[in-house]
Short mmCIF file of C-alpha atoms in Angstrom, two decimals:
data_model
loop_
_atom_site.label_atom_id
_atom_site.label_comp_id
_atom_site.label_asym_id
_atom_site.label_seq_id
_atom_site.Cartn_x
_atom_site.Cartn_y
_atom_site.Cartn_z
CA UNK A 1 53.67 29.78 22.19
CA UNK A 2 50.13 28.32 21.92
CA UNK A 3 48.93 27.52 18.41
CA UNK A 4 46.19 30.15 18.52
CA UNK A 5 48.76 32.86 19.26
CA UNK A 6 51.00 31.57 16.48
CA UNK A 7 48.06 31.83 14.09
CA UNK A 8 47.43 35.38 15.25
CA UNK A 9 51.05 36.34 14.61
CA UNK A 10 50.80 34.81 11.11
CA UNK A 11 47.61 36.78 10.53
CA UNK A 12 49.23 40.07 11.49
CA UNK A 13 52.18 39.41 9.16
CA UNK A 14 49.95 38.53 6.20
CA UNK A 15 46.81 40.64 6.72
CA UNK A 16 46.57 42.95 3.64
CA UNK A 17 44.04 45.17 5.41
CA UNK A 18 46.34 45.98 8.34
CA UNK A 19 48.53 49.00 7.49
CA UNK A 20 52.23 48.07 7.36
CA UNK A 21 53.04 50.78 9.89
CA UNK A 22 50.69 49.19 12.45
CA UNK A 23 52.00 45.64 12.12
CA UNK A 24 55.16 46.04 14.26
CA UNK A 25 53.15 47.11 17.32
CA UNK A 26 50.57 44.31 16.97
CA UNK A 27 53.27 41.66 16.52
CA UNK A 28 55.56 43.06 19.22
CA UNK A 29 52.72 42.98 21.76
CA UNK A 30 51.98 39.33 21.00
CA UNK A 31 55.68 38.48 21.36
CA UNK A 32 56.00 40.45 24.63
CA UNK A 33 58.65 42.68 23.10
CA UNK A 34 57.09 45.94 24.30
CA UNK A 35 55.40 47.08 27.47
CA UNK A 36 52.14 48.86 28.25
CA UNK A 37 52.31 51.80 28.19
CA UNK A 38 55.09 52.06 25.63
CA UNK A 39 58.43 53.33 26.86
CA UNK A 40 60.72 55.62 24.92
CA UNK A 41 62.84 52.60 24.01
CA UNK A 42 59.74 50.67 22.83
CA UNK A 43 58.78 53.55 20.53
CA UNK A 44 62.29 53.67 19.07
CA UNK A 45 62.26 49.88 18.59
CA UNK A 46 58.93 50.00 16.69
CA UNK A 47 60.09 52.95 14.61
CA UNK A 48 63.18 50.98 13.54
CA UNK A 49 60.99 48.04 12.49
CA UNK A 50 58.50 49.96 10.34
CA UNK A 51 60.76 50.38 7.24
CA UNK A 52 60.99 46.58 6.87
CA UNK A 53 57.22 46.07 7.00
CA UNK A 54 56.60 48.94 4.62
CA UNK A 55 59.13 47.62 2.11
CA UNK A 56 57.72 44.10 2.50
CA UNK A 57 54.27 45.43 1.56
CA UNK A 58 55.70 47.26 -1.45
CA UNK A 59 57.58 44.20 -2.72
CA UNK A 60 55.08 41.49 -1.64
CA UNK A 61 57.73 39.88 0.55
CA UNK A 62 56.83 37.43 3.31
CA UNK A 63 59.01 38.32 6.30
CA UNK A 64 58.23 34.95 7.90
CA UNK A 65 59.78 33.29 4.84
CA UNK A 66 62.57 35.66 3.80
CA UNK A 67 64.02 35.23 0.30
CA UNK A 68 67.46 33.77 -0.35
CA UNK A 69 68.83 37.23 -1.20
CA UNK A 70 67.42 38.71 2.00
CA UNK A 71 70.59 40.64 2.87
CA UNK A 72 70.42 42.30 -0.55
CA UNK A 73 66.70 42.97 -0.04
CA UNK A 74 67.44 44.62 3.32
CA UNK A 75 69.57 47.31 1.68
CA UNK A 76 66.49 49.40 0.86
CA UNK A 77 64.69 49.44 4.24
CA UNK A 78 67.98 49.81 6.09
CA UNK A 79 69.06 52.92 4.20
CA UNK A 80 65.81 54.68 3.23
CA UNK A 81 65.22 57.95 5.16
CA UNK A 82 61.84 58.21 6.90
CA UNK A 83 61.87 61.96 7.44
CA UNK A 84 61.41 64.60 4.79
CA UNK A 85 64.52 66.60 4.10
CA UNK A 86 66.86 63.84 5.29
CA UNK A 87 69.08 62.80 2.40
CA UNK A 88 71.02 60.01 4.06
CA UNK A 89 70.57 57.54 6.89
CA UNK A 90 73.54 57.43 9.24
CA UNK A 91 75.40 54.26 10.18
CA UNK A 92 74.10 54.36 13.75
CA UNK A 93 70.50 54.39 12.51
CA UNK A 94 71.24 51.56 10.06
CA UNK A 95 72.72 49.50 12.89
CA UNK A 96 69.76 50.29 15.15
CA UNK A 97 67.32 49.11 12.47
CA UNK A 98 69.30 45.91 11.92
CA UNK A 99 69.41 45.24 15.67
CA UNK A 100 65.66 45.78 16.00
CA UNK A 101 64.93 43.34 13.17
CA UNK A 102 67.36 40.79 14.62
CA UNK A 103 65.61 41.11 17.98
CA UNK A 104 62.25 40.46 16.29
CA UNK A 105 63.55 37.35 14.49
CA UNK A 106 65.13 36.06 17.70
CA UNK A 107 61.73 36.23 19.40
CA UNK A 108 60.04 34.57 16.42
CA UNK A 109 62.62 31.78 16.42
CA UNK A 110 62.23 31.17 20.15
CA UNK A 111 58.51 30.68 19.59
CA UNK A 112 58.93 28.34 16.62
CA UNK A 113 57.62 30.81 14.02
CA UNK A 114 60.83 30.85 11.94
CA UNK A 115 63.63 28.33 11.64
CA UNK A 116 66.54 30.75 11.95
CA UNK A 117 67.41 34.41 12.38
CA UNK A 118 68.29 35.69 8.87
CA UNK A 119 69.78 38.90 10.30
CA UNK A 120 72.14 37.19 12.75
CA UNK A 121 75.13 37.35 10.40
CA UNK A 122 74.28 40.68 8.75
CA UNK A 123 77.43 42.84 8.83
CA UNK A 124 77.07 46.02 10.86
CA UNK A 125 78.31 49.43 9.79
CA UNK A 126 81.16 51.20 11.52
CA UNK A 127 79.57 53.31 14.27
CA UNK A 128 79.74 57.04 13.72
CA UNK A 129 82.08 58.74 16.12
CA UNK A 130 80.42 61.30 18.31
CA UNK A 131 82.12 64.46 19.51
CA UNK A 132 79.96 64.39 22.62
CA UNK A 133 81.82 65.39 25.74
CA UNK A 134 82.56 62.95 28.51
CA UNK A 135 80.77 63.20 31.86
CA UNK A 136 82.93 65.03 34.38
CA UNK A 137 84.53 63.33 37.35
CA UNK A 138 82.35 65.37 39.67
CA UNK A 139 79.17 64.35 37.85
CA UNK A 140 80.10 60.69 38.01
CA UNK A 141 80.63 60.95 41.75
CA UNK A 142 77.12 62.40 42.04
CA UNK A 143 75.81 59.45 40.03
CA UNK A 144 77.64 56.93 42.21
CA UNK A 145 76.33 58.50 45.40
CA UNK A 146 72.80 58.63 44.02
CA UNK A 147 72.85 54.98 42.97
CA UNK A 148 74.17 54.06 46.41
CA UNK A 149 71.47 56.05 48.20
CA UNK A 150 68.74 54.47 46.12
CA UNK A 151 70.06 51.03 47.05
CA UNK A 152 70.10 49.80 43.47
CA UNK A 153 72.89 47.20 43.51
CA UNK A 154 72.25 45.99 39.95
CA UNK A 155 72.55 49.50 38.55
CA UNK A 156 75.53 50.27 40.77
CA UNK A 157 77.28 47.02 39.79
CA UNK A 158 76.79 47.66 36.09
CA UNK A 159 78.01 51.25 36.48
CA UNK A 160 81.12 50.24 38.44
CA UNK A 161 82.07 47.37 36.12
CA UNK A 162 82.21 49.81 33.22
CA UNK A 163 83.71 52.78 35.06
CA UNK A 164 86.22 51.03 37.33
CA UNK A 165 87.17 47.98 35.26
CA UNK A 166 86.52 49.10 31.68
CA UNK A 167 83.86 46.49 30.90
CA UNK A 168 82.33 46.88 27.46
CA UNK A 169 78.58 46.44 26.98
CA UNK A 170 79.27 42.98 25.52
CA UNK A 171 81.43 42.04 28.52
CA UNK A 172 78.65 43.12 30.90
CA UNK A 173 76.12 41.05 28.97
CA UNK A 174 78.39 37.97 28.94
CA UNK A 175 79.51 38.34 32.58
CA UNK A 176 78.93 35.16 34.62
CA UNK A 177 79.38 34.35 38.29
CA UNK A 178 81.93 31.73 37.24
CA UNK A 179 84.12 34.65 36.11
CA UNK A 180 84.35 36.02 39.68
CA UNK A 181 86.75 34.59 42.26
CA UNK A 182 85.90 36.18 45.59
CA UNK A 183 88.66 34.29 47.42
CA UNK A 184 91.36 35.51 45.05
CA UNK A 185 89.54 38.84 44.66
CA UNK A 186 89.77 38.70 40.86
CA UNK A 187 87.49 38.86 37.83
CA UNK A 188 88.10 37.18 34.48
CA UNK A 189 87.26 38.40 30.95
CA UNK A 190 88.34 35.72 28.53
CA UNK A 191 92.08 35.33 29.14
CA UNK A 192 92.37 38.60 31.05
CA UNK A 193 92.33 38.50 34.85
CA UNK A 194 91.88 41.76 36.76
CA UNK A 195 91.88 42.62 40.45
CA UNK A 196 88.51 43.45 41.98
CA UNK A 197 88.43 46.94 43.50
CA UNK A 198 86.85 46.97 46.95
CA UNK A 199 83.72 48.85 45.87
CA UNK A 200 83.10 46.51 42.92
CA UNK A 201 83.69 43.44 45.10
CA UNK A 202 81.25 44.76 47.70
CA UNK A 203 78.39 45.35 45.30
CA UNK A 204 78.94 41.98 43.56
CA UNK A 205 78.87 40.21 46.93
CA UNK A 206 75.55 41.88 47.64
CA UNK A 207 74.15 40.66 44.33
CA UNK A 208 75.48 37.16 44.97
CA UNK A 209 73.89 36.92 48.42
CA UNK A 210 70.28 35.72 48.16
CA UNK A 211 67.86 38.46 49.23
CA UNK A 212 64.12 37.89 48.74
CA UNK A 213 63.55 41.64 48.94
CA UNK A 214 66.02 42.42 46.16
CA UNK A 215 64.33 42.79 42.78
CA UNK A 216 66.49 42.72 39.66
CA UNK A 217 65.38 45.75 37.61
CA UNK A 218 67.04 44.31 34.50
CA UNK A 219 64.47 41.51 34.43
CA UNK A 220 61.72 42.38 31.99
CA UNK A 221 58.55 41.07 33.62
CA UNK A 222 56.70 41.53 30.35
CA UNK A 223 59.04 38.92 28.84
CA UNK A 224 58.53 36.37 31.55
CA UNK A 225 61.53 37.14 33.77
CA UNK A 226 64.98 35.81 33.04
CA UNK A 227 65.96 35.23 29.44
CA UNK A 228 66.44 31.62 28.24
CA UNK A 229 69.90 30.19 28.96
CA UNK A 230 70.87 33.18 31.12
CA UNK A 231 71.07 31.29 34.41
CA UNK A 232 74.46 31.84 35.99
CA UNK A 233 74.88 35.32 34.51
CA UNK A 234 75.36 38.27 36.81
CA UNK A 235 72.61 40.13 34.93
CA UNK A 236 70.20 37.34 33.89
CA UNK A 237 67.41 39.78 33.01
CA UNK A 238 69.27 41.27 30.05
CA UNK A 239 68.01 39.67 26.85
CA UNK A 240 70.48 41.29 24.46
CA UNK A 241 73.56 43.52 24.47
CA UNK A 242 71.63 46.66 23.53
CA UNK A 243 69.75 46.45 26.83
CA UNK A 244 72.98 47.21 28.72
CA UNK A 245 72.90 50.68 27.17
CA UNK A 246 69.18 51.04 27.86
CA UNK A 247 69.47 49.97 31.51
CA UNK A 248 72.39 52.34 32.14
CA UNK A 249 70.44 55.16 30.51
CA UNK A 250 67.44 54.46 32.72
CA UNK A 251 69.62 54.38 35.84
CA UNK A 252 71.43 57.66 35.13
CA UNK A 253 68.90 59.78 33.26
CA UNK A 254 67.81 63.24 34.37
CA UNK A 255 65.49 63.10 37.33
CA UNK A 256 67.52 60.43 39.11
CA UNK A 257 69.19 63.05 41.29
CA UNK A 258 71.95 63.89 38.80
CA UNK A 259 72.87 67.23 37.29
CA UNK A 260 74.23 66.12 33.95
CA UNK A 261 71.87 63.40 32.84
CA UNK A 262 72.26 59.94 31.37
CA UNK A 263 75.51 58.34 30.27
CA UNK A 264 76.16 55.55 27.79
CA UNK A 265 78.60 52.63 28.20
CA UNK A 266 81.18 53.82 25.67
CA UNK A 267 81.60 57.28 27.22
CA UNK A 268 81.44 55.96 30.77
CA UNK A 269 84.29 53.58 29.88
CA UNK A 270 86.33 56.45 28.43
CA UNK A 271 85.68 58.49 31.56
CA UNK A 272 86.91 55.52 33.59
CA UNK A 273 90.11 55.45 31.54
CA UNK A 274 90.53 59.17 32.16
CA UNK A 275 89.97 58.92 35.92
CA UNK A 276 91.61 55.56 36.68
CA UNK A 277 94.45 55.52 39.20
CA UNK A 278 96.05 52.21 38.22
CA UNK A 279 99.03 50.54 39.87
CA UNK A 280 101.85 48.40 38.51
CA UNK A 281 103.62 48.49 35.17
CA UNK A 282 101.84 49.40 31.94
CA UNK A 283 101.03 45.77 31.15
CA UNK A 284 99.37 45.26 34.52
CA UNK A 285 97.46 48.53 34.18
CA UNK A 286 96.24 47.52 30.74
CA UNK A 287 94.99 44.14 31.97
CA UNK A 288 93.28 45.78 34.91
CA UNK A 289 91.15 47.75 32.45
CA UNK A 290 90.54 44.80 30.12
CA UNK A 291 93.22 45.45 27.49
CA UNK A 292 95.57 42.80 26.11
CA UNK A 293 97.39 45.29 23.88
CA UNK A 294 99.51 47.72 25.93
CA UNK A 295 99.90 50.14 23.01
CA UNK A 296 96.14 50.27 22.42
CA UNK A 297 95.59 50.86 26.14
CA UNK A 298 98.11 53.71 26.23
CA UNK A 299 96.59 55.41 23.16
CA UNK A 300 93.05 55.02 24.50
CA UNK A 301 93.99 56.46 27.89
CA UNK A 302 95.81 59.43 26.38
CA UNK A 303 92.86 60.09 24.08
CA UNK A 304 90.41 59.92 27.01
CA UNK A 305 92.50 62.38 29.02
CA UNK A 306 92.34 64.96 26.21
CA UNK A 307 88.56 64.74 25.77
CA UNK A 308 86.45 67.63 27.01
CA UNK A 309 83.87 67.08 29.73
CA UNK A 310 80.22 68.00 29.26
CA UNK A 311 80.18 69.73 32.66
CA UNK A 312 82.91 71.94 34.09
CA UNK A 313 84.73 70.12 36.86
CA UNK A 314 85.32 71.80 40.18
CA UNK A 315 89.02 72.10 39.37
CA UNK A 316 88.41 73.73 36.01
CA UNK A 317 86.16 76.50 37.23
#
């Protein structure tokens, strides 16, 4: 980052006349962390940052030079409700705030404005379990057909990796071309090797084949294209794990030709467990869906099969 832009970022952090609630937007624009106009995800990101800037103003804390007890200091902005009538901040909101602040410090570190990310090792809370219903098998088929018709191989590949092979959001983010063996028709996740279903293999081959007309929608042009050190990844435009969820939401939200609306990675993976027709013994089935522990796989599959769907399936009507 040029020195004049670094000075401007410093000014926004330290300007006493700039309201704390306005600082996240000014700084995020300089760091190319938000787009113009702001998306729904940008607004949520900025909202999650505001408690830290407000608490910094109240305590005269310099966020560019966080104190030694920064994790202790963070307890207040992480857990303080921002809406009247809300007595407690849930774990998911606390985690979202921590992730937003970590994303900000990552950008600051990449531009030489801080030496390290002080939130990198901040423990996260246990996510709150949602009783939300799973998408029905019929709805997911509509989504697959719609993604195929729109010729969006990146969205289709991400969808299929989660639904057909049980990829987690972290596994999608970490997925490299070195992990795919097209000759053996296998895919590797750490020590686990799974067979590539024909539809997954087909869409990955399409992504692997150079096509000047194919634009990767995961690449954030406002951030300068591919993220640093992401060459060789199947989804090089994803800058952090949380963007897997965002990209899937964008690809499957209402208005994309679907009847049920957007899905998230965790519930899509459970729906995949519910719908999977796996071959071989239980150990082989578990590895096919990314599990090392056969017992954990069996429990997860049985749990997924008992979950209600958010739309009535054709068979259940």
